[in-house]
Short mmCIF file of C-alpha atoms in Angstrom, two decimals:
data_model
loop_
_atom_site.label_atom_id
_atom_site.label_comp_id
_atom_site.label_asym_id
_atom_site.label_seq_id
_atom_site.Cartn_x
_atom_site.Cartn_y
_atom_site.Cartn_z
CA UNK V 1 0.00 0.00 0.00
CA UNK V 2 1.17 3.54 -0.78
CA UNK V 3 0.64 5.60 2.37
CA UNK V 4 1.85 9.14 3.11
CA UNK V 5 4.82 8.74 0.82
CA UNK V 6 5.79 5.27 2.06
CA UNK V 7 5.31 1.82 0.56
CA UNK V 8 3.78 -0.44 3.21
CA UNK V 9 3.70 -4.23 3.27
CA UNK V 10 -0.11 -4.11 3.30
CA UNK V 11 -3.07 -1.98 4.41
CA UNK V 12 -3.21 -3.28 8.00
CA UNK V 13 -2.50 -0.78 10.79
CA UNK V 14 -1.86 -1.16 14.51
CA UNK V 15 -3.99 1.35 16.41
CA UNK V 16 -2.17 3.58 18.90
CA UNK V 17 -3.04 2.40 22.42
CA UNK V 18 -1.77 4.06 25.58
CA UNK V 19 0.28 1.65 27.64
CA UNK V 20 0.24 -0.97 24.89
CA UNK V 21 1.82 0.15 21.61
CA UNK V 22 5.31 0.68 22.96
CA UNK V 23 8.32 -0.08 20.79
CA UNK V 24 8.48 -3.82 21.64
CA UNK V 25 4.79 -4.31 20.75
CA UNK V 26 5.02 -2.25 17.55
CA UNK V 27 8.04 -4.21 16.41
CA UNK V 28 6.29 -7.50 17.12
CA UNK V 29 3.14 -6.54 15.21
CA UNK V 30 5.20 -5.45 12.20
CA UNK V 31 7.11 -8.73 12.32
CA UNK V 32 3.82 -10.66 12.38
CA UNK V 33 2.17 -8.90 9.46
CA UNK V 34 1.19 -5.31 10.22
CA UNK V 35 1.96 -2.73 7.56
CA UNK V 36 2.24 0.18 10.00
CA UNK V 37 2.17 0.56 13.78
CA UNK V 38 1.41 3.93 15.37
CA UNK V 39 3.06 4.77 18.68
CA UNK V 40 1.18 5.33 21.89
CA UNK V 41 0.37 8.98 22.34
CA UNK V 42 3.07 11.46 23.30
CA UNK V 43 2.12 14.60 25.21
CA UNK V 44 2.43 18.01 23.56
CA UNK V 45 3.34 19.55 26.93
CA UNK V 46 7.02 20.51 26.60
CA UNK V 47 7.36 20.46 30.39
CA UNK V 48 7.03 16.67 30.23
CA UNK V 49 9.56 16.06 27.45
CA UNK V 50 12.22 15.15 30.00
CA UNK V 51 10.12 12.54 31.82
CA UNK V 52 11.23 8.92 31.61
CA UNK V 53 7.86 7.95 30.10
CA UNK V 54 8.09 10.53 27.31
CA UNK V 55 11.72 9.65 26.56
CA UNK V 56 10.77 5.98 26.25
CA UNK V 57 7.88 6.80 23.95
CA UNK V 58 10.23 8.81 21.74
CA UNK V 59 12.75 5.95 21.59
CA UNK V 60 12.67 4.38 18.11
CA UNK V 61 16.08 2.72 18.16
CA UNK V 62 16.14 -0.17 15.71
CA UNK V 63 12.47 0.25 14.77
CA UNK V 64 11.34 -0.79 11.30
CA UNK V 65 10.33 2.19 9.13
CA UNK V 66 8.11 4.03 8.72
CA UNK V 67 8.02 5.32 12.28
CA UNK V 68 4.68 6.93 13.12
CA UNK V 69 4.36 8.90 16.36
CA UNK V 70 1.06 10.11 17.75
CA UNK V 71 0.86 13.45 19.56
CA UNK V 72 -1.99 14.78 21.68
CA UNK V 73 -2.96 18.21 22.95
CA UNK V 74 -5.30 21.15 22.45
CA UNK V 75 -2.97 24.11 21.87
CA UNK V 76 -1.90 24.70 18.23
CA UNK V 77 1.52 26.13 19.14
CA UNK V 78 2.30 23.33 21.59
CA UNK V 79 1.16 20.71 19.12
CA UNK V 80 3.38 22.26 16.44
CA UNK V 81 6.35 22.16 18.82
CA UNK V 82 5.58 18.55 19.74
CA UNK V 83 5.55 17.62 16.06
CA UNK V 84 8.96 19.25 15.53
CA UNK V 85 10.35 17.62 18.68
CA UNK V 86 9.35 14.13 17.53
CA UNK V 87 10.33 14.65 13.89
CA UNK V 88 13.81 15.67 15.06
CA UNK V 89 14.00 12.42 17.04
CA UNK V 90 13.16 10.05 14.24
CA UNK V 91 9.42 10.27 13.63
CA UNK V 92 8.74 9.82 9.91
CA UNK V 93 4.98 10.33 10.23
CA UNK V 94 3.23 12.53 12.79
CA UNK V 95 -0.24 11.33 13.81
CA UNK V 96 -2.63 13.63 15.66
CA UNK V 97 -4.90 12.15 18.32
CA UNK V 98 -8.51 13.29 18.15
CA UNK V 99 -9.91 9.87 18.98
CA UNK V 100 -9.02 9.12 22.59
CA UNK V 101 -12.18 9.16 24.76
CA UNK V 102 -10.37 8.94 28.12
CA UNK V 103 -11.59 11.51 30.67
CA UNK V 104 -8.10 12.70 31.63
CA UNK V 105 -7.46 13.52 27.96
CA UNK V 106 -10.88 14.99 27.17
CA UNK V 107 -10.94 17.05 30.36
CA UNK V 108 -8.11 19.14 28.95
CA UNK V 109 -9.96 19.42 25.64
CA UNK V 110 -7.60 17.03 23.86
CA UNK V 111 -8.34 13.72 22.14
CA UNK V 112 -11.91 13.30 20.93
CA UNK V 113 -13.06 16.32 22.95
CA UNK V 114 -11.60 18.46 20.17
CA UNK V 115 -14.40 17.31 17.89
CA UNK V 116 -16.64 19.85 19.65
CA UNK V 117 -14.54 22.74 18.31
CA UNK V 118 -14.11 22.59 14.53
CA UNK V 119 -12.32 25.98 14.21
CA UNK V 120 -9.76 24.79 16.78
CA UNK V 121 -9.32 21.54 14.87
CA UNK V 122 -8.43 23.55 11.77
CA UNK V 123 -5.93 25.71 13.67
CA UNK V 124 -4.22 22.68 15.20
CA UNK V 125 -3.99 20.76 11.94
CA UNK V 126 -2.69 23.74 10.00
CA UNK V 127 -0.10 24.52 12.72
CA UNK V 128 1.22 20.97 12.83
CA UNK V 129 1.38 20.57 9.05
CA UNK V 130 3.24 23.88 8.76
CA UNK V 131 5.64 22.96 11.59
CA UNK V 132 6.92 19.80 9.84
CA UNK V 133 6.73 20.52 6.10
CA UNK V 134 8.93 17.55 5.24
CA UNK V 135 7.05 15.06 7.45
CA UNK V 136 3.60 13.74 6.51
CA UNK V 137 0.87 14.32 9.10
CA UNK V 138 -2.10 12.00 9.65
CA UNK V 139 -5.17 12.27 11.88
CA UNK V 140 -7.18 9.79 13.94
CA UNK V 141 -10.65 10.74 15.15
CA UNK V 142 -14.11 9.38 15.92
CA UNK V 143 -17.45 9.63 14.17
CA UNK V 144 -18.43 12.57 16.38
CA UNK V 145 -18.81 13.91 19.90
CA UNK V 146 -22.05 12.00 20.50
CA UNK V 147 -24.68 10.28 18.38
CA UNK V 148 -26.54 13.53 17.82
CA UNK V 149 -23.39 15.25 16.64
CA UNK V 150 -21.61 13.02 14.15
CA UNK V 151 -19.39 15.57 12.47
CA UNK V 152 -16.73 13.23 11.08
CA UNK V 153 -17.59 14.30 7.49
CA UNK V 154 -16.85 17.93 8.36
CA UNK V 155 -13.68 17.05 10.25
CA UNK V 156 -12.50 14.93 7.32
CA UNK V 157 -12.94 17.86 4.93
CA UNK V 158 -11.09 20.17 7.34
CA UNK V 159 -8.28 17.61 7.54
CA UNK V 160 -7.89 17.32 3.79
CA UNK V 161 -7.95 21.11 3.35
CA UNK V 162 -5.31 21.48 6.09
CA UNK V 163 -2.83 19.21 4.35
CA UNK V 164 -3.43 16.02 6.36
CA UNK V 165 -2.20 13.07 4.28
CA UNK V 166 -4.50 10.32 5.64
CA UNK V 167 -7.23 9.82 8.24
CA UNK V 168 -8.27 6.94 10.50
CA UNK V 169 -11.81 6.88 11.88
CA UNK V 170 -13.03 4.85 14.85
CA UNK V 171 -16.66 3.85 14.30
CA UNK V 172 -17.89 5.21 17.64
CA UNK V 173 -18.51 8.66 19.06
CA UNK V 174 -16.62 10.04 22.04
CA UNK V 175 -19.72 9.50 24.20
CA UNK V 176 -19.81 5.83 23.20
CA UNK V 177 -16.35 5.22 24.71
CA UNK V 178 -15.90 1.53 23.77
CA UNK V 179 -19.48 0.49 24.50
CA UNK V 180 -21.91 -1.03 22.02
CA UNK V 181 -20.85 -1.85 18.50
CA UNK V 182 -18.86 0.25 16.06
CA UNK V 183 -20.82 1.51 13.05
CA UNK V 184 -19.31 1.83 9.62
CA UNK V 185 -21.89 3.90 7.72
CA UNK V 186 -20.21 7.15 8.75
CA UNK V 187 -16.82 5.85 7.62
CA UNK V 188 -18.29 4.77 4.29
CA UNK V 189 -19.80 8.24 3.84
CA UNK V 190 -16.53 9.98 4.66
CA UNK V 191 -14.75 7.81 2.09
CA UNK V 192 -16.94 9.34 -0.63
CA UNK V 193 -16.06 12.90 0.44
CA UNK V 194 -12.26 13.02 0.49
CA UNK V 195 -9.41 12.01 -1.77
CA UNK V 196 -6.91 11.12 0.95
CA UNK V 197 -6.66 7.55 2.33
CA UNK V 198 -9.32 6.57 4.88
CA UNK V 199 -8.53 3.85 7.43
CA UNK V 200 -11.45 2.14 9.21
CA UNK V 201 -11.14 1.29 12.91
CA UNK V 202 -13.35 -0.31 15.55
CA UNK V 203 -14.31 -3.90 16.47
CA UNK V 204 -12.17 -5.52 13.77
CA UNK V 205 -11.28 -8.78 15.46
CA UNK V 206 -11.06 -11.45 12.74
CA UNK V 207 -10.01 -11.88 9.12
CA UNK V 208 -13.66 -12.12 8.06
CA UNK V 209 -14.57 -8.90 9.91
CA UNK V 210 -11.63 -7.09 8.30
CA UNK V 211 -12.81 -8.07 4.81
CA UNK V 212 -16.39 -7.11 5.63
CA UNK V 213 -15.36 -3.65 6.85
CA UNK V 214 -13.13 -3.03 3.84
CA UNK V 215 -15.90 -4.11 1.44
CA UNK V 216 -18.65 -2.22 3.28
CA UNK V 217 -16.85 1.08 3.74
CA UNK V 218 -14.60 1.14 0.69
CA UNK V 219 -11.83 2.16 3.13
CA UNK V 220 -8.23 1.99 2.02
CA UNK V 221 -7.18 -0.02 5.06
CA UNK V 222 -8.19 -1.24 8.50
CA UNK V 223 -6.77 -0.38 11.91
CA UNK V 224 -6.77 -2.97 14.67
CA UNK V 225 -6.37 -2.21 18.36
CA UNK V 226 -7.71 -4.35 21.19
CA UNK V 227 -7.95 -7.52 19.07
CA UNK V 228 -4.15 -7.48 18.67
CA UNK V 229 -3.56 -7.53 22.42
CA UNK V 230 -2.19 -11.00 23.10
CA UNK V 231 -2.78 -11.97 19.48
CA UNK V 232 -0.35 -9.94 17.35
CA UNK V 233 -0.42 -12.68 14.71
CA UNK V 234 -3.93 -11.49 13.78
CA UNK V 235 -2.25 -9.30 11.16
CA UNK V 236 -0.77 -12.21 9.22
CA UNK V 237 -4.10 -14.05 9.55
CA UNK V 238 -5.93 -11.10 7.99
CA UNK V 239 -3.23 -10.58 5.36
CA UNK V 240 -3.50 -14.23 4.29
CA UNK V 241 -7.31 -14.19 4.22
CA UNK V 242 -7.50 -11.01 2.15
CA UNK V 243 -5.02 -12.46 -0.35
CA UNK V 244 -6.43 -15.99 -0.63
CA UNK V 245 -9.92 -16.12 0.91
CA UNK V 246 -8.66 -18.91 3.17
CA UNK V 247 -8.18 -18.98 6.92
CA UNK V 248 -4.80 -19.94 8.33
CA UNK V 249 -4.67 -22.87 10.72
CA UNK V 250 -4.34 -21.98 14.40
CA UNK V 251 -0.70 -21.27 15.21
CA UNK V 252 1.49 -23.89 16.84
CA UNK V 253 1.74 -23.66 20.61
CA UNK V 254 5.52 -23.85 20.28
CA UNK V 255 5.60 -20.81 18.00
CA UNK V 256 3.41 -18.66 20.25
CA UNK V 257 5.43 -19.74 23.27
CA UNK V 258 8.52 -18.44 21.45
CA UNK V 259 6.74 -15.23 20.37
CA UNK V 260 5.67 -14.59 23.96
CA UNK V 261 9.15 -15.36 25.30
CA UNK V 262 10.85 -12.96 22.86
CA UNK V 263 8.27 -10.26 23.60
CA UNK V 264 8.91 -10.57 27.33
CA UNK V 265 12.67 -10.32 26.80
CA UNK V 266 12.14 -7.11 24.82
CA UNK V 267 9.92 -5.69 27.57
CA UNK V 268 12.48 -6.44 30.30
CA UNK V 269 15.24 -4.83 28.23
CA UNK V 270 13.17 -1.79 27.24
CA UNK V 271 11.69 -0.93 30.66
CA UNK V 272 14.23 -2.46 33.03
CA UNK V 273 13.60 -5.46 35.25
CA UNK V 274 11.22 -3.98 37.82
CA UNK V 275 8.88 -2.11 35.46
CA UNK V 276 9.31 -4.74 32.76
CA UNK V 277 8.12 -7.48 35.12
CA UNK V 278 4.95 -5.54 35.90
CA UNK V 279 4.17 -4.58 32.31
CA UNK V 280 4.81 -8.16 31.20
CA UNK V 281 1.96 -9.36 33.43
CA UNK V 282 -0.75 -7.73 31.34
CA UNK V 283 0.76 -9.03 28.09
CA UNK V 284 0.98 -12.58 29.49
CA UNK V 285 -2.65 -12.28 30.57
CA UNK V 286 -3.63 -11.24 27.04
CA UNK V 287 -1.58 -14.02 25.43
CA UNK V 288 -3.27 -16.66 27.57
CA UNK V 289 -6.82 -15.30 27.78
CA UNK V 290 -9.33 -17.89 26.64
CA UNK V 291 -6.80 -20.71 26.49
CA UNK V 292 -7.65 -23.87 28.39
CA UNK V 293 -6.70 -23.59 32.06
CA UNK V 294 -5.56 -19.99 31.76
CA UNK V 295 -7.72 -18.43 34.48
CA UNK V 296 -5.93 -20.25 37.32
CA UNK V 297 -2.56 -19.64 35.66
CA UNK V 298 -3.14 -15.87 35.47
CA UNK V 299 -4.10 -15.64 39.13
CA UNK V 300 -0.85 -17.31 40.12
CA UNK V 301 1.31 -15.53 37.54
CA UNK V 302 0.23 -12.06 38.68
CA UNK V 303 1.67 -12.73 42.14
CA UNK V 304 5.12 -13.83 40.99
CA UNK V 305 7.79 -11.36 42.16
CA UNK V 306 10.75 -12.01 39.84
CA UNK V 307 11.53 -12.42 36.15
CA UNK V 308 12.83 -16.01 36.52
CA UNK V 309 9.65 -17.15 38.30
CA UNK V 310 7.52 -15.35 35.71
CA UNK V 311 9.34 -17.05 32.83
CA UNK V 312 9.21 -20.44 34.54
CA UNK V 313 5.43 -20.09 34.90
CA UNK V 314 5.05 -19.14 31.23
CA UNK V 315 7.19 -22.10 30.15
CA UNK V 316 5.18 -24.50 32.31
CA UNK V 317 1.84 -23.20 31.03
CA UNK V 318 2.74 -23.44 27.35
CA UNK V 319 4.36 -26.81 28.01
CA UNK V 320 1.05 -28.15 29.31
CA UNK V 321 -0.78 -26.72 26.31
CA UNK V 322 1.66 -28.39 23.91
CA UNK V 323 1.14 -31.75 25.59
CA UNK V 324 -2.61 -31.47 25.02
CA UNK V 325 -2.47 -30.22 21.41
CA UNK V 326 0.22 -29.00 19.04
CA UNK V 327 -1.91 -25.99 18.07
CA UNK V 328 -3.49 -23.28 20.19
CA UNK V 329 -6.94 -24.28 21.37
CA UNK V 330 -9.29 -21.76 22.93
CA UNK V 331 -12.08 -22.82 25.24
CA UNK V 332 -14.65 -21.47 22.77
CA UNK V 333 -13.29 -23.88 20.15
CA UNK V 334 -14.67 -26.94 21.87
CA UNK V 335 -17.44 -26.03 24.33
CA UNK V 336 -19.10 -29.44 24.00
CA UNK V 337 -15.96 -31.20 25.23
CA UNK V 338 -15.80 -28.90 28.21
CA UNK V 339 -19.48 -29.44 28.98
CA UNK V 340 -18.96 -33.19 28.94
#
């Protein structure tokens, strides 16, 4: 796919997720089939540039190009400075967050709260585009502020007029948070209004759903967030299905054990042992969710105090799975056996 001046492997995007899409996770998703992975959001507040969290989020050492960094804020000048700051530190695409529904973001009029103020949206987009003339700028937003105010079509037009190179739309309003089901009619309508790429986002959790959304909306690509947590190989599954119409077999337990192990090693190295151990817990929980016997394993694993004990528990769990079946088996795959 041609996207913002780059040639991507495909049209599958990793959604930016706070506390999730750090460098180790982005690298893993790209390795397992994603065309582009957007970083977790970086603040536009220059007072926080020196914080350990912000420095980590701006660390792209060894990352596969193109490197897309998402910035968030509500002040045009600060957003412009944040764009320059990140472009100088390796960002090859700047993505603007107008999709986050979290209260702490919206309470400072950032994220999806900006959709209430269309003139401010225009000022922010124009300031950022002007600040980094040699770096493409993209925008992620929602269908509207609430269901009575779905102004995504207007925002999309503002974006295109401001020089934004591509847009991603989550099929919910800010008021919806992550409740209910995403709707794709608004995304389909926006696709007819602009000439820049439109990426569809929201509730895409299987190869079949990805194809349905692409066909229904006419979007240029799909963006996947929560469904990739603990299942980063979903990108290669979708890639294969879109190319062949066939579903890949469930991955081998041995392969996913290795994927998990390598991911954990990257987390320990990236965050340091203490923080890495804690962050690894949520990823292990996602990797094992729904697998046979995983509930008891997660309860025990979350209490383990050291990296060696954490790794030993992971090895033992996947070892038991491999003894039962060579391929991953989720509890939903054989409910009748469980009932018996």
